[in-house]
């Protein structure tokens, strides 16, 4: 696990102190959110929403419209993405990775919970230990700056010149909102002051016994990430085929996009057991979509 970067608060505190001692200075469409929220409300028992209002853009997904939609989805599914695979193939790969990740998580559900709890406690311990180290470093630096008074020496002069230059470098990086420059400047300051932030972090993590990520969890999380990436690629290929798909479905591009989004939401709700809540789909739509669920899952699963 990568070690955290040094905290900016210590640098800012030290700059303030040093200057006081005479140192110079994130598309999910709205409909998909509604579908997701509807599933959540179905479980929590919140008040029902009114039925959807159909118009020239939102078509009721009756049996005829669903049949046309599937024709459009078939056309869209033949479009190939950057890797030469069709949108349907990318979705199938995405689903396979997602299912494998879900199986691993289901097999280790108690193990994940135990790891999350142990890791949370350990990370809290690490945070407290790093806070203590930061306070020690601050006190040590304050004492060093206080020792700069009195007889001047070449070493003192060089140190204050370096500190002043680095303080100005930090200020410029902050003003430019340049995180990379801020990181470089902090690293220089830490080196000048003899602070090894990585060593502090490693020591704290060892002291607090931060648990390693189990191999199965790494595998499950990796599969989930791959699934998400493949799904994004599939949607990209589908987006490029929207005009041809809409023509095949005998719809306008906006009608097809809306129908596909709502059908995809239905497939997701059905998989989670929340269909039938009455929040997003009419009874006619639920019957029509359920009757063609196998076909829909080929392209939207």
PDB file of N, CA, C and O in Angstrom, residues 14-45:
ATOM      1  N   UNK A  14       4.788  25.831  10.270  1.00  0.00           N
ATOM      2  CA  UNK A  14       6.192  26.214  10.345  1.00  0.00           C
ATOM      3  C   UNK A  14       6.468  27.496   9.579  1.00  0.00           C
ATOM      4  O   UNK A  14       7.281  28.320  10.002  1.00  0.00           O
ATOM      5  N   UNK A  15       5.805  27.682   8.448  1.00  0.00           N
ATOM      6  CA  UNK A  15       5.979  28.923   7.694  1.00  0.00           C
ATOM      7  C   UNK A  15       5.527  30.114   8.530  1.00  0.00           C
ATOM      8  O   UNK A  15       6.200  31.151   8.585  1.00  0.00           O
ATOM      9  N   UNK A  16       4.384  29.934   9.198  1.00  0.00           N
ATOM     10  CA  UNK A  16       3.871  31.039  10.012  1.00  0.00           C
ATOM     11  C   UNK A  16       4.850  31.366  11.138  1.00  0.00           C
ATOM     12  O   UNK A  16       5.140  32.526  11.429  1.00  0.00           O
ATOM     13  N   UNK A  17       5.372  30.287  11.763  1.00  0.00           N
ATOM     14  CA  UNK A  17       6.307  30.517  12.863  1.00  0.00           C
ATOM     15  C   UNK A  17       7.601  31.158  12.363  1.00  0.00           C
ATOM     16  O   UNK A  17       8.119  32.107  12.946  1.00  0.00           O
ATOM     17  N   UNK A  18       8.107  30.594  11.248  1.00  0.00           N
ATOM     18  CA  UNK A  18       9.365  31.109  10.714  1.00  0.00           C
ATOM     19  C   UNK A  18       9.228  32.556  10.291  1.00  0.00           C
ATOM     20  O   UNK A  18      10.111  33.375  10.540  1.00  0.00           O
ATOM     21  N   UNK A  19       8.124  32.891   9.670  1.00  0.00           N
ATOM     22  CA  UNK A  19       7.912  34.269   9.238  1.00  0.00           C
ATOM     23  C   UNK A  19       7.791  35.192  10.444  1.00  0.00           C
ATOM     24  O   UNK A  19       8.178  36.354  10.403  1.00  0.00           O
ATOM     25  N   UNK A  20       7.260  34.645  11.547  1.00  0.00           N
ATOM     26  CA  UNK A  20       7.131  35.456  12.758  1.00  0.00           C
ATOM     27  C   UNK A  20       8.460  35.685  13.437  1.00  0.00           C
ATOM     28  O   UNK A  20       8.572  36.523  14.324  1.00  0.00           O
ATOM     29  N   UNK A  21       9.477  34.880  13.048  1.00  0.00           N
ATOM     30  CA  UNK A  21      10.806  35.085  13.634  1.00  0.00           C
ATOM     31  C   UNK A  21      11.758  35.674  12.604  1.00  0.00           C
ATOM     32  O   UNK A  21      12.917  35.308  12.521  1.00  0.00           O
ATOM     33  N   UNK A  22      11.192  36.550  11.765  1.00  0.00           N
ATOM     34  CA  UNK A  22      11.916  37.376  10.777  1.00  0.00           C
ATOM     35  C   UNK A  22      12.412  36.647   9.538  1.00  0.00           C
ATOM     36  O   UNK A  22      13.374  37.060   8.943  1.00  0.00           O
ATOM     37  N   UNK A  23      11.680  35.558   9.074  1.00  0.00           N
ATOM     38  CA  UNK A  23      11.976  34.932   7.771  1.00  0.00           C
ATOM     39  C   UNK A  23      11.026  35.530   6.745  1.00  0.00           C
ATOM     40  O   UNK A  23       9.823  35.569   6.959  1.00  0.00           O
ATOM     41  N   UNK A  24      11.555  35.989   5.545  1.00  0.00           N
ATOM     42  CA  UNK A  24      10.700  36.572   4.508  1.00  0.00           C
ATOM     43  C   UNK A  24       9.826  35.513   3.817  1.00  0.00           C
ATOM     44  O   UNK A  24      10.156  34.355   3.783  1.00  0.00           O
ATOM     45  N   UNK A  25       8.597  35.868   3.181  1.00  0.00           N
ATOM     46  CA  UNK A  25       7.681  34.911   2.607  1.00  0.00           C
ATOM     47  C   UNK A  25       7.872  34.517   1.068  1.00  0.00           C
ATOM     48  O   UNK A  25       8.641  35.195   0.412  1.00  0.00           O
ATOM     49  N   UNK A  26     -15.159  16.770  -9.960  1.00  0.00           N
ATOM     50  CA  UNK A  26     -15.785  15.678 -10.450  1.00  0.00           C
ATOM     51  C   UNK A  26     -16.656  15.705 -11.301  1.00  0.00           C
ATOM     52  O   UNK A  26     -17.006  16.210 -11.709  1.00  0.00           O
ATOM     53  N   UNK A  27     -21.418  11.000 -16.986  1.00  0.00           N
ATOM     54  CA  UNK A  27     -22.802  11.473 -16.969  1.00  0.00           C
ATOM     55  C   UNK A  27     -23.794  10.331 -16.662  1.00  0.00           C
ATOM     56  O   UNK A  27     -23.968   9.404 -17.426  1.00  0.00           O
ATOM     57  N   UNK A  28     -24.043  10.863 -15.175  1.00  0.00           N
ATOM     58  CA  UNK A  28     -25.201   9.938 -15.077  1.00  0.00           C
ATOM     59  C   UNK A  28     -26.475  10.725 -15.341  1.00  0.00           C
ATOM     60  O   UNK A  28     -26.784  11.659 -14.631  1.00  0.00           O
ATOM     61  N   UNK A  29     -27.249  10.319 -16.319  1.00  0.00           N
ATOM     62  CA  UNK A  29     -28.470  11.049 -16.627  1.00  0.00           C
ATOM     63  C   UNK A  29     -29.415  11.078 -15.444  1.00  0.00           C
ATOM     64  O   UNK A  29     -29.398  10.191 -14.594  1.00  0.00           O
ATOM     65  N   UNK A  30     -30.295  12.076 -15.446  1.00  0.00           N
ATOM     66  CA  UNK A  30     -31.236  12.231 -14.349  1.00  0.00           C
ATOM     67  C   UNK A  30     -32.161  11.053 -14.205  1.00  0.00           C
ATOM     68  O   UNK A  30     -32.527  10.677 -13.093  1.00  0.00           O
ATOM     69  N   UNK A  31     -32.508  10.474 -15.322  1.00  0.00           N
ATOM     70  CA  UNK A  31     -33.434   9.355 -15.239  1.00  0.00           C
ATOM     71  C   UNK A  31     -32.826   8.175 -14.509  1.00  0.00           C
ATOM     72  O   UNK A  31     -33.502   7.491 -13.748  1.00  0.00           O
ATOM     73  N   UNK A  32     -31.532   7.914 -14.750  1.00  0.00           N
ATOM     74  CA  UNK A  32     -30.912   6.802 -14.058  1.00  0.00           C
ATOM     75  C   UNK A  32     -30.876   7.042 -12.560  1.00  0.00           C
ATOM     76  O   UNK A  32     -31.062   6.129 -11.760  1.00  0.00           O
ATOM     77  N   UNK A  33     -30.679   8.283 -12.162  1.00  0.00           N
ATOM     78  CA  UNK A  33     -30.718   8.594 -10.731  1.00  0.00           C
ATOM     79  C   UNK A  33     -32.108   8.354 -10.176  1.00  0.00           C
ATOM     80  O   UNK A  33     -32.267   7.872  -9.060  1.00  0.00           O
ATOM     81  N   UNK A  34     -33.148   8.717 -10.961  1.00  0.00           N
ATOM     82  CA  UNK A  34     -34.516   8.491 -10.505  1.00  0.00           C
ATOM     83  C   UNK A  34     -34.790   7.004 -10.320  1.00  0.00           C
ATOM     84  O   UNK A  34     -35.436   6.588  -9.372  1.00  0.00           O
ATOM     85  N   UNK A  35     -34.311   6.202 -11.274  1.00  0.00           N
ATOM     86  CA  UNK A  35     -34.508   4.761 -11.179  1.00  0.00           C
ATOM     87  C   UNK A  35     -33.827   4.214  -9.936  1.00  0.00           C
ATOM     88  O   UNK A  35     -34.392   3.434  -9.177  1.00  0.00           O
ATOM     89  N   UNK A  36     -32.575   4.658  -9.708  1.00  0.00           N
ATOM     90  CA  UNK A  36     -31.824   4.201  -8.540  1.00  0.00           C
ATOM     91  C   UNK A  36     -32.514   4.642  -7.248  1.00  0.00           C
ATOM     92  O   UNK A  36     -32.660   3.874  -6.309  1.00  0.00           O
ATOM     93  N   UNK A  37     -32.955   5.901  -7.207  1.00  0.00           N
ATOM     94  CA  UNK A  37     -33.634   6.408  -6.020  1.00  0.00           C
ATOM     95  C   UNK A  37     -34.933   5.667  -5.772  1.00  0.00           C
ATOM     96  O   UNK A  37     -35.331   5.440  -4.627  1.00  0.00           O
ATOM     97  N   UNK A  38     -35.605   5.280  -6.859  1.00  0.00           N
ATOM     98  CA  UNK A  38     -36.864   4.565  -6.704  1.00  0.00           C
ATOM     99  C   UNK A  38     -36.642   3.238  -6.002  1.00  0.00           C
ATOM    100  O   UNK A  38     -37.419   2.837  -5.134  1.00  0.00           O
ATOM    101  N   UNK A  39     -35.579   2.547  -6.402  1.00  0.00           N
ATOM    102  CA  UNK A  39     -35.283   1.279  -5.746  1.00  0.00           C
ATOM    103  C   UNK A  39     -35.000   1.470  -4.275  1.00  0.00           C
ATOM    104  O   UNK A  39     -35.432   0.689  -3.434  1.00  0.00           O
ATOM    105  N   UNK A  40     -34.287   2.560  -3.958  1.00  0.00           N
ATOM    106  CA  UNK A  40     -33.966   2.851  -2.565  1.00  0.00           C
ATOM    107  C   UNK A  40     -35.238   3.153  -1.778  1.00  0.00           C
ATOM    108  O   UNK A  40     -35.431   2.715  -0.659  1.00  0.00           O
ATOM    109  N   UNK A  41     -36.144   3.904  -2.376  1.00  0.00           N
ATOM    110  CA  UNK A  41     -37.388   4.268  -1.702  1.00  0.00           C
ATOM    111  C   UNK A  41     -38.299   3.063  -1.519  1.00  0.00           C
ATOM    112  O   UNK A  41     -39.048   2.975  -0.551  1.00  0.00           O
ATOM    113  N   UNK A  42     -38.224   2.128  -2.479  1.00  0.00           N
ATOM    114  CA  UNK A  42     -39.066   0.942  -2.358  1.00  0.00           C
ATOM    115  C   UNK A  42     -38.722   0.156  -1.110  1.00  0.00           C
ATOM    116  O   UNK A  42     -39.567  -0.475  -0.492  1.00  0.00           O
ATOM    117  N   UNK A  43     -37.452   0.171  -0.738  1.00  0.00           N
ATOM    118  CA  UNK A  43     -37.009  -0.544   0.445  1.00  0.00           C
ATOM    119  C   UNK A  43     -37.341   0.224   1.713  1.00  0.00           C
ATOM    120  O   UNK A  43     -37.749  -0.335   2.724  1.00  0.00           O
ATOM    121  N   UNK A  44     -37.157   1.541   1.681  1.00  0.00           N
ATOM    122  CA  UNK A  44     -37.342   2.348   2.890  1.00  0.00           C
ATOM    123  C   UNK A  44     -38.792   2.701   3.164  1.00  0.00           C
ATOM    124  O   UNK A  44     -39.127   3.196   4.233  1.00  0.00           O
ATOM    125  N   UNK A  45     -39.698   2.485   2.188  1.00  0.00           N
ATOM    126  CA  UNK A  45     -41.105   2.773   2.409  1.00  0.00           C
ATOM    127  C   UNK A  45     -41.461   4.233   2.339  1.00  0.00           C
ATOM    128  O   UNK A  45     -42.433   4.677   2.934  1.00  0.00           O
TER     129      UNK A  45
END
